[in-house]
CSV table of C-alpha atoms in Angstrom, one decimal:
chain,number,residue,atom,x,y,z
Z,1,MET,CA,11.9,5.9,0.6
Z,2,LYS,CA,10.2,9.1,1.6
Z,3,ARG,CA,6.4,9.0,2.2
Z,4,ILE,CA,3.7,11.3,1.0
Z,5,ALA,CA,0.2,11.3,2.4
Z,6,ILE,CA,-2.5,12.8,0.2
Z,7,ASP,CA,-6.0,13.9,1.2
Z,8,MET,CA,-9.0,13.2,-1.0
Z,9,ASP,CA,-11.7,15.9,-1.0
Z,10,GLU,CA,-10.7,19.0,-2.8
Z,11,VAL,CA,-7.3,17.6,-3.5
Z,12,ILE,CA,-7.9,14.6,-5.7
Z,13,ALA,CA,-11.7,14.5,-5.6
Z,14,ASP,CA,-13.7,17.5,-6.8
Z,15,PHE,CA,-16.1,17.9,-3.9
Z,16,ASN,CA,-17.5,21.4,-4.7
Z,17,SER,CA,-18.4,20.7,-8.3
Z,18,LYS,CA,-20.9,18.1,-7.1
Z,19,MET,CA,-21.9,19.7,-3.8
Z,20,ILE,CA,-22.8,23.2,-5.1
Z,21,PRO,CA,-25.5,22.3,-7.7
Z,22,ILE,CA,-27.0,19.8,-5.3
Z,23,PHE,CA,-27.0,22.3,-2.5
Z,24,ASN,CA,-28.6,25.0,-4.7
Z,25,THR,CA,-31.4,22.6,-5.9
Z,26,ARG,CA,-32.1,21.2,-2.4
Z,27,PHE,CA,-32.1,24.6,-0.5
Z,28,ASN,CA,-33.3,26.8,-3.4
Z,29,THR,CA,-30.2,29.0,-3.3
Z,30,GLN,CA,-27.8,30.3,-5.9
Z,31,ILE,CA,-24.4,30.0,-4.3
Z,32,SER,CA,-21.2,29.8,-6.5
Z,33,LEU,CA,-17.6,28.7,-5.9
Z,34,ALA,CA,-16.8,32.4,-5.2
Z,35,ASP,CA,-19.1,32.4,-2.2
Z,36,LEU,CA,-17.0,29.7,-0.5
Z,37,GLU,CA,-13.9,31.9,-0.4
Z,38,GLY,CA,-12.6,31.7,3.1
Z,39,VAL,CA,-15.4,29.5,4.4
Z,40,THR,CA,-16.7,26.0,4.2
Z,41,ILE,CA,-20.3,25.4,3.2
Z,42,GLN,CA,-21.2,24.8,6.8
Z,43,GLN,CA,-19.6,28.1,7.8
Z,44,LEU,CA,-21.4,29.9,5.0
Z,45,ARG,CA,-24.8,28.6,6.1
Z,46,PRO,CA,-24.6,27.8,9.8
Z,47,ASP,CA,-28.4,28.1,9.9
Z,48,ILE,CA,-28.8,24.8,8.0
Z,49,LYS,CA,-25.5,23.2,9.0
Z,50,GLU,CA,-27.1,19.9,10.1
Z,51,GLN,CA,-29.2,19.5,6.9
Z,52,VAL,CA,-26.0,20.2,4.8
Z,53,GLU,CA,-24.0,17.6,6.7
Z,54,ALA,CA,-26.8,15.1,6.4
Z,55,MET,CA,-26.8,15.8,2.6
Z,56,ILE,CA,-23.0,15.2,2.3
Z,57,GLY,CA,-23.3,12.2,4.6
Z,58,GLU,CA,-25.7,10.4,2.5
Z,59,ALA,CA,-24.4,7.0,1.2
Z,60,GLY,CA,-23.0,7.4,-2.2
Z,61,PHE,CA,-22.5,11.1,-2.1
Z,62,PHE,CA,-18.8,10.6,-2.7
Z,63,ALA,CA,-19.2,7.9,-5.3
Z,64,ASP,CA,-19.2,10.0,-8.4
Z,65,LEU,CA,-17.0,13.0,-7.7
Z,66,ALA,CA,-14.9,14.2,-10.6
Z,67,VAL,CA,-11.1,13.7,-10.4
Z,68,ILE,CA,-9.1,16.9,-9.9
Z,69,PRO,CA,-7.1,17.6,-13.1
Z,70,HIS,CA,-3.7,16.0,-13.4
Z,71,SER,CA,-3.9,14.3,-10.0
Z,72,GLN,CA,-3.9,10.8,-11.5
Z,73,ARG,CA,-0.9,11.3,-13.7
Z,74,VAL,CA,1.2,13.2,-11.1
Z,75,ILE,CA,0.4,10.7,-8.3
Z,76,LYS,CA,1.3,7.8,-10.6
Z,77,LYS,CA,4.7,9.5,-11.2
Z,78,LEU,CA,5.1,10.1,-7.4
Z,79,THR,CA,4.7,6.4,-6.7
Z,80,GLU,CA,7.9,5.7,-8.7
Z,81,THR,CA,10.0,7.6,-6.2
Z,82,TYR,CA,7.8,7.9,-3.0
Z,83,GLU,CA,5.6,5.8,-0.9
Z,84,VAL,CA,2.2,7.3,-1.5
Z,85,PHE,CA,-0.8,7.0,1.0
Z,86,ILE,CA,-4.2,8.4,0.5
Z,87,THR,CA,-5.4,9.7,3.8
Z,88,THR,CA,-8.9,10.9,4.2
Z,89,ALA,CA,-10.9,12.1,7.1
Z,90,ALA,CA,-13.8,9.8,6.3
Z,91,MET,CA,-14.8,9.5,10.0
Z,92,GLU,CA,-16.9,12.7,9.8
Z,93,PHE,CA,-19.2,10.9,7.3
Z,94,PRO,CA,-19.2,7.2,8.2
Z,95,LEU,CA,-21.5,6.3,5.3
Z,96,SER,CA,-18.8,7.5,2.9
Z,97,PHE,CA,-16.4,4.7,3.6
Z,98,ASP,CA,-17.6,2.4,0.9
Z,99,ALA,CA,-18.1,5.0,-1.7
Z,100,LYS,CA,-14.6,6.5,-1.1
Z,101,PHE,CA,-13.0,3.1,-1.2
Z,102,ARG,CA,-14.6,2.2,-4.6
Z,103,TRP,CA,-13.9,5.7,-6.0
Z,104,LEU,CA,-10.2,5.2,-5.3
Z,105,ALA,CA,-10.2,1.7,-6.8
Z,106,GLU,CA,-11.8,3.1,-10.0
Z,107,HIS,CA,-9.7,6.3,-10.4
Z,108,PHE,CA,-6.4,5.4,-8.6
Z,109,PRO,CA,-6.1,1.6,-9.3
Z,110,PHE,CA,-2.3,1.9,-8.9
Z,111,ILE,CA,-2.7,2.8,-5.2
Z,112,SER,CA,-2.8,-0.4,-3.1
Z,113,PRO,CA,-5.8,-0.7,-0.8
Z,114,MET,CA,-3.2,-1.2,1.9
Z,115,ASN,CA,-2.1,2.4,1.3
Z,116,ILE,CA,-5.5,3.9,1.9
Z,117,VAL,CA,-6.1,5.3,5.4
Z,118,PHE,CA,-9.5,6.5,6.8
Z,119,CYS,CA,-8.9,8.6,9.9
Z,120,GLY,CA,-10.2,11.7,11.6
Z,121,ASN,CA,-7.2,13.1,13.5
Z,122,LYS,CA,-4.3,13.2,10.9
Z,123,SER,CA,-1.6,13.6,13.6
Z,124,ILE,CA,-1.6,9.8,13.7
Z,125,LEU,CA,0.1,9.8,10.2
Z,126,ASN,CA,3.7,8.9,10.0
Z,127,ALA,CA,4.7,10.6,6.7
Z,128,ASP,CA,7.2,13.1,5.4
Z,129,TYR,CA,4.6,15.2,3.6
Z,130,LEU,CA,0.9,15.7,3.9
Z,131,ILE,CA,-0.8,17.4,0.9
Z,132,ASP,CA,-4.2,18.6,2.3
Z,133,ASP,CA,-6.6,21.5,1.9
Z,134,ASN,CA,-7.3,21.7,5.6
Z,135,ALA,CA,-4.4,23.4,7.4
Z,136,ARG,CA,-5.8,22.2,10.8
Z,137,HIS,CA,-4.4,18.8,10.0
Z,138,PHE,CA,-0.8,20.2,9.9
Z,139,GLU,CA,-0.9,21.4,13.5
Z,140,HIS,CA,0.3,18.2,15.1
Z,141,PHE,CA,1.5,16.5,12.0
Z,142,SER,CA,5.1,15.2,12.3
Z,143,GLY,CA,6.1,15.9,8.7
Z,144,GLU,CA,5.7,19.0,6.4
Z,145,GLY,CA,2.2,20.1,5.5
Z,146,ILE,CA,1.6,21.3,2.0
Z,147,LEU,CA,-1.6,23.3,1.6
Z,148,PHE,CA,-3.6,22.5,-1.6
Z,149,SER,CA,-5.5,25.6,-2.6
Z,150,ALA,CA,-9.2,25.5,-2.2
Z,151,PRO,CA,-11.7,28.5,-1.9
Z,152,HIS,CA,-12.1,28.0,1.8
Z,153,ASN,CA,-8.4,28.2,2.6
Z,154,LYS,CA,-7.5,31.2,0.4
Z,155,GLN,CA,-6.7,33.4,3.4
Z,156,VAL,CA,-4.6,30.8,5.3
Z,157,ARG,CA,-1.0,31.7,5.7
Z,158,GLY,CA,2.1,30.0,7.1
Z,159,PHE,CA,2.4,26.9,5.0
Z,160,ARG,CA,3.9,25.9,1.7
Z,161,ARG,CA,1.0,26.3,-0.8
Z,162,VAL,CA,0.3,24.6,-4.1
Z,163,ASN,CA,-2.5,25.7,-6.5
Z,164,ASN,CA,-2.8,22.6,-8.6
Z,165,TRP,CA,-1.1,19.2,-9.4
Z,166,LEU,CA,1.2,20.7,-12.0
Z,167,GLU,CA,2.8,22.7,-9.2
Z,168,ILE,CA,3.2,19.5,-7.1
Z,169,GLU,CA,4.8,17.9,-10.2
Z,170,SER,CA,7.3,20.7,-10.3
Z,171,MET,CA,7.9,20.8,-6.5
Z,172,PHE,CA,8.8,17.2,-6.4
Z,173,SER,CA,10.9,17.5,-9.6
Z,174,LEU,CA,9.1,14.8,-11.4
K,1,MET,CA,1.1,12.8,25.9
K,2,LYS,CA,2.3,9.4,24.7
K,3,ARG,CA,0.2,7.6,22.2
K,4,ILE,CA,-1.1,4.0,22.0
K,5,ALA,CA,-2.5,2.4,18.9
K,6,ILE,CA,-4.7,-0.6,19.5
K,7,ASP,CA,-5.9,-3.2,17.0
K,8,MET,CA,-9.5,-4.5,16.9
K,9,ASP,CA,-9.8,-8.2,15.8
K,10,GLU,CA,-8.5,-10.6,18.4
K,11,VAL,CA,-7.4,-7.7,20.6
K,12,ILE,CA,-10.6,-6.0,21.6
K,13,ALA,CA,-13.1,-7.8,19.4
K,14,ASP,CA,-13.4,-11.6,19.8
K,15,PHE,CA,-13.2,-12.7,16.2
K,16,ASN,CA,-12.7,-16.4,16.7
K,17,SER,CA,-15.7,-17.1,18.9
K,18,LYS,CA,-17.9,-16.0,16.1
K,19,MET,CA,-15.9,-17.2,13.2
K,20,ILE,CA,-15.4,-20.8,14.3
K,21,PRO,CA,-19.0,-21.9,14.8
K,22,ILE,CA,-20.1,-20.2,11.5
K,23,PHE,CA,-17.1,-21.8,9.7
K,24,ASN,CA,-18.0,-25.2,11.1
K,25,THR,CA,-21.7,-24.9,10.1
K,26,ARG,CA,-20.9,-23.6,6.6
K,27,PHE,CA,-18.1,-26.0,5.7
K,28,ASN,CA,-19.4,-28.9,7.7
K,29,THR,CA,-16.2,-29.2,9.8
K,30,GLN,CA,-15.4,-29.5,13.5
K,31,ILE,CA,-12.4,-27.1,14.0
K,32,SER,CA,-11.7,-25.7,17.4
K,33,LEU,CA,-9.6,-22.8,18.8
K,34,ALA,CA,-6.7,-25.3,19.3
K,35,ASP,CA,-6.6,-26.0,15.6
K,36,LEU,CA,-5.7,-22.4,15.0
K,37,GLU,CA,-2.5,-22.6,17.0
K,38,GLY,CA,0.2,-21.1,14.8
K,39,VAL,CA,-2.1,-20.5,11.8
K,40,THR,CA,-4.9,-18.3,10.6
K,41,ILE,CA,-8.0,-19.9,9.3
K,42,GLN,CA,-6.9,-19.1,5.8
K,43,GLN,CA,-3.6,-20.9,6.4
K,44,LEU,CA,-5.4,-23.9,8.0
K,45,ARG,CA,-7.6,-24.4,5.0
K,46,PRO,CA,-5.9,-22.9,2.0
K,47,ASP,CA,-8.2,-25.1,-0.2
K,48,ILE,CA,-11.2,-22.9,0.6
K,49,LYS,CA,-9.4,-19.7,1.4
K,50,GLU,CA,-11.5,-17.6,-1.0
K,51,GLN,CA,-14.8,-18.9,0.4
K,52,VAL,CA,-13.6,-18.2,3.9
K,53,GLU,CA,-12.5,-14.7,3.0
K,54,ALA,CA,-15.9,-14.1,1.4
K,55,MET,CA,-17.6,-15.3,4.5
K,56,ILE,CA,-15.6,-13.0,6.8
K,57,GLY,CA,-16.0,-10.2,4.2
K,58,GLU,CA,-19.8,-10.3,4.3
K,59,ALA,CA,-21.4,-7.0,5.4
K,60,GLY,CA,-22.2,-7.2,9.1
K,61,PHE,CA,-19.9,-10.0,10.0
K,62,PHE,CA,-18.0,-7.7,12.4
K,63,ALA,CA,-21.2,-6.1,13.8
K,64,ASP,CA,-21.8,-8.4,16.7
K,65,LEU,CA,-18.4,-9.7,17.9
K,66,ALA,CA,-18.1,-10.1,21.6
K,67,VAL,CA,-15.8,-7.8,23.5
K,68,ILE,CA,-12.5,-9.2,24.7
K,69,PRO,CA,-12.6,-9.3,28.6
K,70,HIS,CA,-11.4,-6.3,30.5
K,71,SER,CA,-10.5,-4.3,27.3
K,72,GLN,CA,-13.2,-1.7,27.8
K,73,ARG,CA,-12.2,-0.9,31.4
K,74,VAL,CA,-8.5,-1.0,30.8
K,75,ILE,CA,-8.7,1.2,27.6
K,76,LYS,CA,-10.9,3.7,29.4
K,77,LYS,CA,-8.2,3.9,32.1
K,78,LEU,CA,-5.5,4.3,29.4
K,79,THR,CA,-7.3,7.3,27.9
K,80,GLU,CA,-6.7,9.2,31.2
K,81,THR,CA,-2.9,9.1,30.7
K,82,TYR,CA,-2.4,8.3,27.0
K,83,GLU,CA,-3.8,9.3,23.6
K,84,VAL,CA,-5.5,6.2,22.4
K,85,PHE,CA,-6.3,5.3,18.8
K,86,ILE,CA,-8.1,2.2,17.5
K,87,THR,CA,-6.2,1.2,14.4
K,88,THR,CA,-7.7,-1.7,12.4
K,89,ALA,CA,-6.7,-3.2,9.1
K,90,ALA,CA,-10.2,-2.9,7.7
K,91,MET,CA,-9.0,-2.5,4.1
K,92,GLU,CA,-8.8,-6.3,3.7
K,93,PHE,CA,-12.6,-6.4,4.1
K,94,PRO,CA,-14.1,-3.2,2.7
K,95,LEU,CA,-17.6,-4.2,3.6
K,96,SER,CA,-16.6,-4.2,7.3
K,97,PHE,CA,-16.0,-0.5,7.6
K,98,ASP,CA,-19.5,0.4,8.7
K,99,ALA,CA,-20.0,-2.6,11.0
K,100,LYS,CA,-16.6,-1.9,12.7
K,101,PHE,CA,-17.4,1.8,13.1
K,102,ARG,CA,-20.8,1.0,14.7
K,103,TRP,CA,-19.3,-1.7,16.9
K,104,LEU,CA,-16.7,0.8,18.3
K,105,ALA,CA,-19.4,3.4,18.9
K,106,GLU,CA,-21.5,0.8,20.9
K,107,HIS,CA,-18.7,-0.8,22.9
K,108,PHE,CA,-16.1,2.0,23.2
K,109,PRO,CA,-18.2,5.2,23.2
K,110,PHE,CA,-15.4,7.0,25.1
K,111,ILE,CA,-13.1,6.7,22.0
K,112,SER,CA,-13.7,9.7,19.7
K,113,PRO,CA,-14.5,8.7,16.1
K,114,MET,CA,-11.6,11.1,15.2
K,115,ASN,CA,-9.3,8.5,16.9
K,116,ILE,CA,-10.4,5.6,14.8
K,117,VAL,CA,-8.1,4.6,11.9
K,118,PHE,CA,-8.9,2.2,9.1
K,119,CYS,CA,-5.7,1.3,7.4
K,120,GLY,CA,-3.9,-1.7,5.8
K,121,ASN,CA,-0.2,-1.0,6.2
K,122,LYS,CA,0.2,0.0,9.8
K,123,SER,CA,3.7,1.5,9.2
K,124,ILE,CA,1.7,4.7,8.5
K,125,LEU,CA,0.9,5.1,12.2
K,126,ASN,CA,2.7,7.7,14.3
K,127,ALA,CA,2.4,6.2,17.8
K,128,ASP,CA,4.6,5.2,20.7
K,129,TYR,CA,3.0,1.7,21.1
K,130,LEU,CA,1.0,-0.6,18.9
K,131,ILE,CA,-0.9,-3.4,20.6
K,132,ASP,CA,-1.6,-6.0,17.9
K,133,ASP,CA,-2.0,-9.7,17.3
K,134,ASN,CA,-0.2,-9.6,14.0
K,135,ALA,CA,3.6,-9.1,14.4
K,136,ARG,CA,3.9,-8.3,10.7
K,137,HIS,CA,2.6,-4.8,11.5
K,138,PHE,CA,5.6,-4.2,13.8
K,139,GLU,CA,8.2,-4.6,11.1
K,140,HIS,CA,8.1,-1.0,9.8
K,141,PHE,CA,6.3,0.5,12.8
K,142,SER,CA,8.1,3.5,14.3
K,143,GLY,CA,7.2,2.8,17.9
K,144,GLU,CA,7.2,-0.4,20.0
K,145,GLY,CA,5.1,-3.3,19.1
K,146,ILE,CA,3.3,-5.2,21.8
K,147,LEU,CA,2.1,-8.6,20.7
K,148,PHE,CA,-1.4,-9.6,22.0
K,149,SER,CA,-1.5,-13.3,22.3
K,150,ALA,CA,-3.8,-15.2,19.9
K,151,PRO,CA,-3.7,-18.8,18.9
K,152,HIS,CA,-2.2,-18.0,15.5
K,153,ASN,CA,0.8,-16.1,17.0
K,154,LYS,CA,1.7,-18.6,19.7
K,155,GLN,CA,5.1,-19.4,18.1
K,156,VAL,CA,6.1,-15.8,17.3
K,157,ARG,CA,9.1,-14.6,19.2
K,158,GLY,CA,11.0,-11.3,19.4
K,159,PHE,CA,8.4,-9.0,20.7
K,160,ARG,CA,7.0,-8.0,24.1
K,161,ARG,CA,4.0,-10.2,24.6
K,162,VAL,CA,0.8,-9.8,26.6
K,163,ASN,CA,-1.7,-12.5,27.2
K,164,ASN,CA,-4.7,-10.4,28.2
K,165,TRP,CA,-5.8,-6.9,29.1
K,166,LEU,CA,-5.0,-7.4,32.8
K,167,GLU,CA,-1.3,-7.7,31.8
K,168,ILE,CA,-1.6,-4.5,29.8
K,169,GLU,CA,-3.1,-2.8,32.8
K,170,SER,CA,-0.1,-3.9,34.8
K,171,MET,CA,2.4,-3.1,32.1
K,172,PHE,CA,1.2,0.5,31.9
K,173,SER,CA,1.0,0.7,35.7
K,174,LEU,CA,-2.7,1.7,35.7
């Protein structure tokens, strides 16, 4: 059975829709999704990088993110033919462990907790595919990286790209 | 650079030395390390399995485990020649994430947080060696499993076995 590893933030969990309004309120700014084209929020505002990371790193930040459209249905279908792991780089925000674990239990109850992986360096993953919005994780990954479109990765070339979960559904002929 | 994945509990963190006295106090028993030969605590007392798992699963249980002798020194030497990851099955006890992460930062500060992996099913690991006290993790592991002796695995056969960190030091010719 082939194995698919799937990232969380900006792939199945809608990070930006929560982050942007909180960011604007806290830092009295008016950024929009379009401002994040080609950059992360930390790259957009390096002057307040530490405060931004502290904001994202607060316990519970990840608890109530919206689910990316169609990800639940398509991943459930994937589990019929593939071994599916959720693989998230939670190590950058240690207080996010608990919230991320509970979020997955709530929105993806059909994924066994045994198939959840919190890691930093994703080259440790033994999988055939990795669906991720950060191309840096593909560099030393043993399988094939599939880049999930997000504003920050719009200019990234050299990888198979999908724009949404309907394209993944079609790619894997589900 | 070859890669070594190393488990935490009963390999670098002395789980039993904390668990046994707490267990005896809480359940008014007198078990010793010898009673755990060939069995886990849950297998020894299936009648109170759920209470035992709740006890182990309490937040902070893993925060103050002692370090297994020589593991710090030998692992530090391993990092000079190998890529070392700490790979722990924390998913069975979700409240342990934070305590385990802080324990590693305190006792193994030379291991990057990026090289810490919380997972359940260790077949997801892409490594050349896995040093673990649970042989079940070797079954679908792509590299070589090295069984670290613990009372519960004394009868397990079929894997390269090490009894302590000095033997690992010697095995890897450090």
